[in-house]
Amino acid sequence: MRAARVYLRIRTEEQDLTRQEAIVAGARAAGYYVAAVYREKASGARPDRPELLRMVADLQAGEVVVAEKIDRISRLPLPQAELLVTTIRSKGARLAVPGIVDLTDLVSDSGGVARIVLEAVQDMLLRVALQTARDDYETRRERQREGIELAKRAGRYTARKPDLAHHRRIIRLRGAGLSIARTAELAGCSIAQVKRVTALHRSKAAMIEEAMTKS
């Protein structure tokens, strides 16, 4: 039986469970044994996603990476996205993502010119999908910037409030002696965010201590 590793990028636990059940069920229905499910809250435009890196490290030859859409795997600039796919392929694994035409079986059964053509077509289709995912990301970001600018001009802009519960979780993990990388993995965020939250917490703690000393 072919083994699959399911990669999810989610926002809420409820969303996680619903999508996980649907994607895992779909993978099993397609004849895959689901070896593991990787859940991520980091942006697809980040190359340092802990769960993505863990999944790639876990991959074995012959396995497939299952995702809901190609933009769940990557919204990176095309060179970085292609490097990620190359890394997955170098492990002897491949992608199984809706909307991506998989010519792997045809390629393996072909030879000579036909094989070269099929491989070129496969790479072209994947490149188009990866670039489309990046273009969509950049378009969304531009619209968001335009919306913020319009709201500022109208005096209606309110900056997004920090996720205090998430920040407290990061501080607890770091306070328990966990490394930055391990904290990022358990908190489902980037290493950069762990560093920012930790630095902010230390700054606030120092200010409070200084104020208490002066009083």
Short mmCIF file of C-alpha atoms in Angstrom, two decimals:
data_model
loop_
_atom_site.label_atom_id
_atom_site.label_comp_id
_atom_site.label_asym_id
_atom_site.label_seq_id
_atom_site.Cartn_x
_atom_site.Cartn_y
_atom_site.Cartn_z
CA MET A 1 0.00 0.00 0.00
CA ARG A 2 1.29 3.46 -0.89
CA ALA A 3 2.06 5.71 2.07
CA ALA A 4 0.99 9.35 2.27
CA ARG A 5 1.88 12.25 4.53
CA VAL A 6 -0.87 14.87 4.84
CA TYR A 7 0.15 18.51 5.18
CA LEU A 8 -2.37 21.05 6.52
CA ARG A 9 -2.14 24.79 6.97
CA ILE A 10 -4.95 25.88 9.26
CA ARG A 11 -6.19 28.85 11.29
CA THR A 12 -8.46 27.36 13.95
CA GLU A 13 -8.71 23.98 15.67
CA GLU A 14 -12.28 23.51 14.38
CA GLN A 15 -11.11 24.21 10.83
CA ASP A 16 -8.22 21.82 11.44
CA LEU A 17 -10.39 18.88 12.49
CA THR A 18 -12.96 19.31 9.71
CA ARG A 19 -10.40 19.59 6.92
CA GLN A 20 -8.16 16.91 8.39
CA GLU A 21 -10.98 14.38 8.44
CA ALA A 22 -11.97 15.21 4.85
CA ILE A 23 -8.41 15.11 3.44
CA VAL A 24 -7.38 11.99 5.35
CA ALA A 25 -10.59 10.21 4.30
CA GLY A 26 -9.95 11.23 0.70
CA ALA A 27 -6.38 9.93 0.83
CA ARG A 28 -7.50 6.60 2.25
CA ALA A 29 -10.25 6.32 -0.33
CA ALA A 30 -7.59 6.82 -3.01
CA GLY A 31 -5.73 3.80 -1.64
CA TYR A 32 -3.13 5.50 0.55
CA TYR A 33 -1.98 4.54 4.02
CA VAL A 34 -1.75 7.81 5.98
CA ALA A 35 1.61 7.69 7.76
CA ALA A 36 1.28 11.10 9.46
CA VAL A 37 -0.62 14.40 9.48
CA TYR A 38 1.31 17.68 9.81
CA ARG A 39 -0.59 20.77 10.99
CA GLU A 40 0.80 24.25 10.44
CA LYS A 41 -0.39 27.77 11.29
CA ALA A 42 2.49 29.56 9.59
CA SER A 43 2.08 31.37 6.26
CA GLY A 44 2.78 29.47 3.07
CA ALA A 45 5.04 32.37 2.08
CA ARG A 46 7.51 31.37 4.82
CA PRO A 47 10.29 28.89 3.99
CA ASP A 48 10.99 28.10 7.67
CA ARG A 49 7.71 26.40 8.59
CA PRO A 50 8.57 23.85 11.33
CA GLU A 51 5.97 21.24 10.38
CA LEU A 52 6.77 21.47 6.68
CA LEU A 53 10.46 20.96 7.40
CA ARG A 54 9.64 18.05 9.71
CA MET A 55 7.47 16.45 7.05
CA VAL A 56 10.20 16.75 4.42
CA ALA A 57 12.70 15.23 6.85
CA ASP A 58 10.31 12.31 7.54
CA LEU A 59 9.66 11.50 3.87
CA GLN A 60 10.64 8.07 2.59
CA ALA A 61 11.11 6.90 -0.98
CA GLY A 62 7.84 6.04 -2.68
CA GLU A 63 5.68 8.19 -0.40
CA VAL A 64 3.40 11.01 -1.50
CA VAL A 65 2.69 14.42 0.02
CA VAL A 66 -1.04 15.08 0.17
CA ALA A 67 -2.35 18.64 0.53
CA GLU A 68 -5.67 20.37 -0.01
CA LYS A 69 -4.23 22.75 -2.63
CA ILE A 70 -0.83 23.67 -3.99
CA ASP A 71 -0.87 26.97 -2.08
CA ARG A 72 -0.98 24.97 1.16
CA ILE A 73 2.42 23.61 0.22
CA SER A 74 3.88 26.87 -1.05
CA ARG A 75 3.20 30.54 -1.69
CA LEU A 76 6.93 31.13 -1.96
CA PRO A 77 8.62 32.96 -4.85
CA LEU A 78 9.04 30.53 -7.75
CA PRO A 79 12.78 29.76 -7.26
CA GLN A 80 12.20 28.88 -3.58
CA ALA A 81 9.05 26.92 -4.40
CA GLU A 82 10.87 24.89 -7.04
CA LEU A 83 13.69 24.21 -4.57
CA LEU A 84 11.13 22.88 -2.07
CA VAL A 85 9.63 20.56 -4.70
CA THR A 86 13.10 19.43 -5.75
CA THR A 87 13.88 18.59 -2.10
CA ILE A 88 10.69 16.51 -1.86
CA ARG A 89 11.52 14.71 -5.08
CA SER A 90 15.11 14.09 -3.97
CA LYS A 91 13.67 11.99 -1.12
CA GLY A 92 12.00 9.78 -3.73
CA ALA A 93 8.59 11.24 -2.89
CA ARG A 94 6.05 13.15 -4.98
CA LEU A 95 3.08 15.50 -4.64
CA ALA A 96 -0.55 14.43 -4.77
CA VAL A 97 -2.44 17.72 -4.85
CA PRO A 98 -5.83 18.43 -6.50
CA GLY A 99 -5.41 20.48 -9.65
CA ILE A 100 -1.89 19.19 -10.29
CA VAL A 101 -1.73 16.71 -13.18
CA ASP A 102 0.45 13.78 -12.08
CA LEU A 103 2.22 12.11 -14.97
CA THR A 104 4.56 10.04 -12.78
CA ASP A 105 3.17 6.67 -13.84
CA LEU A 106 3.21 7.61 -17.53
CA VAL A 107 6.79 8.86 -17.22
CA SER A 108 7.96 5.65 -15.55
CA ASP A 109 6.40 3.55 -18.33
CA SER A 110 7.94 5.66 -21.08
CA GLY A 111 11.40 6.03 -22.55
CA GLY A 112 13.41 8.10 -24.98
CA VAL A 113 11.81 11.23 -26.39
CA ALA A 114 8.38 10.44 -24.91
CA ARG A 115 9.83 10.34 -21.39
CA ILE A 116 11.64 13.65 -21.87
CA VAL A 117 8.47 15.30 -23.19
CA LEU A 118 6.30 14.00 -20.34
CA GLU A 119 8.82 15.13 -17.72
CA ALA A 120 8.96 18.58 -19.32
CA VAL A 121 5.16 18.82 -19.36
CA GLN A 122 4.98 17.72 -15.71
CA ASP A 123 7.53 20.36 -14.67
CA MET A 124 5.78 23.06 -16.69
CA LEU A 125 2.37 22.34 -15.13
CA LEU A 126 3.83 22.33 -11.64
CA ARG A 127 5.74 25.56 -12.30
CA VAL A 128 2.54 27.25 -13.49
CA ALA A 129 0.67 26.09 -10.37
CA LEU A 130 3.43 27.31 -8.04
CA GLN A 131 3.64 30.69 -9.78
CA THR A 132 -0.15 31.06 -9.69
CA ALA A 133 -0.12 30.40 -5.93
CA ARG A 134 2.54 33.09 -5.47
CA ASP A 135 0.70 35.57 -7.72
CA ASP A 136 -2.50 35.03 -5.73
CA TYR A 137 -0.60 35.67 -2.49
CA GLU A 138 0.90 38.90 -3.81
CA THR A 139 -2.47 40.06 -5.15
CA ARG A 140 -4.09 39.46 -1.76
CA ARG A 141 -1.29 41.36 -0.02
CA GLU A 142 -1.64 44.30 -2.40
CA ARG A 143 -5.41 44.44 -1.88
CA GLN A 144 -4.87 44.29 1.86
CA ARG A 145 -2.41 47.20 1.71
CA GLU A 146 -4.82 49.20 -0.43
CA GLY A 147 -7.66 48.46 2.01
CA ILE A 148 -5.57 49.55 4.98
CA GLU A 149 -4.53 52.75 3.21
CA LEU A 150 -8.15 53.60 2.36
CA ALA A 151 -9.23 52.87 5.94
CA LYS A 152 -6.45 55.12 7.29
CA ARG A 153 -7.51 57.97 5.02
CA ALA A 154 -11.09 57.57 6.22
CA GLY A 155 -9.98 57.39 9.86
CA ARG A 156 -11.40 53.88 10.27
CA TYR A 157 -8.23 51.81 10.48
CA THR A 158 -7.61 49.75 13.62
CA ALA A 159 -4.45 47.69 13.80
CA ARG A 160 -4.92 43.96 14.29
CA LYS A 161 -4.73 43.04 17.96
CA PRO A 162 -2.04 40.52 18.96
CA ASP A 163 -3.11 36.97 19.84
CA LEU A 164 -2.38 37.22 23.57
CA ALA A 165 -3.24 33.57 24.26
CA HIS A 166 -0.79 32.49 21.59
CA HIS A 167 1.86 34.82 23.01
CA ARG A 168 1.34 33.41 26.52
CA ARG A 169 1.79 29.89 25.15
CA ILE A 170 5.10 30.88 23.58
CA ILE A 171 6.29 32.48 26.84
CA ARG A 172 5.28 29.40 28.85
CA LEU A 173 7.16 27.09 26.50
CA ARG A 174 10.28 29.27 26.58
CA GLY A 175 9.96 29.60 30.36
CA ALA A 176 9.93 25.81 30.62
CA GLY A 177 13.38 25.78 29.04
CA LEU A 178 12.42 24.72 25.51
CA SER A 179 14.58 25.91 22.64
CA ILE A 180 13.35 28.51 20.17
CA ALA A 181 13.00 25.90 17.42
CA ARG A 182 11.07 23.47 19.65
CA THR A 183 8.83 26.28 20.91
CA ALA A 184 8.03 27.30 17.33
CA GLU A 185 7.18 23.69 16.49
CA LEU A 186 4.85 23.21 19.47
CA ALA A 187 3.24 26.64 19.16
CA GLY A 188 2.69 26.24 15.43
CA CYS A 189 4.45 29.45 14.45
CA SER A 190 7.70 30.63 12.92
CA ILE A 191 11.03 30.88 14.70
CA ALA A 192 11.00 34.62 13.95
CA GLN A 193 7.71 35.04 15.82
CA VAL A 194 9.05 33.18 18.84
CA LYS A 195 12.04 35.54 18.89
CA ARG A 196 9.81 38.63 18.57
CA VAL A 197 7.41 37.56 21.33
CA THR A 198 10.27 36.54 23.64
CA ALA A 199 12.09 39.83 23.09
CA LEU A 200 8.91 41.82 23.72
CA HIS A 201 8.20 39.87 26.91
CA ARG A 202 11.73 40.44 28.21
CA SER A 203 11.50 44.14 27.38
CA LYS A 204 8.22 44.50 29.28
CA ALA A 205 9.59 42.51 32.23
CA ALA A 206 12.67 44.75 32.35
CA MET A 207 10.52 47.90 32.30
CA ILE A 208 8.35 46.59 35.14
CA GLU A 209 11.40 45.64 37.19
CA GLU A 210 12.93 49.06 36.61
CA ALA A 211 9.72 50.81 37.61
CA MET A 212 9.46 48.74 40.80
CA THR A 213 13.10 49.50 41.67
CA LYS A 214 12.53 53.25 41.28
CA SER A 215 9.41 53.14 43.41
#
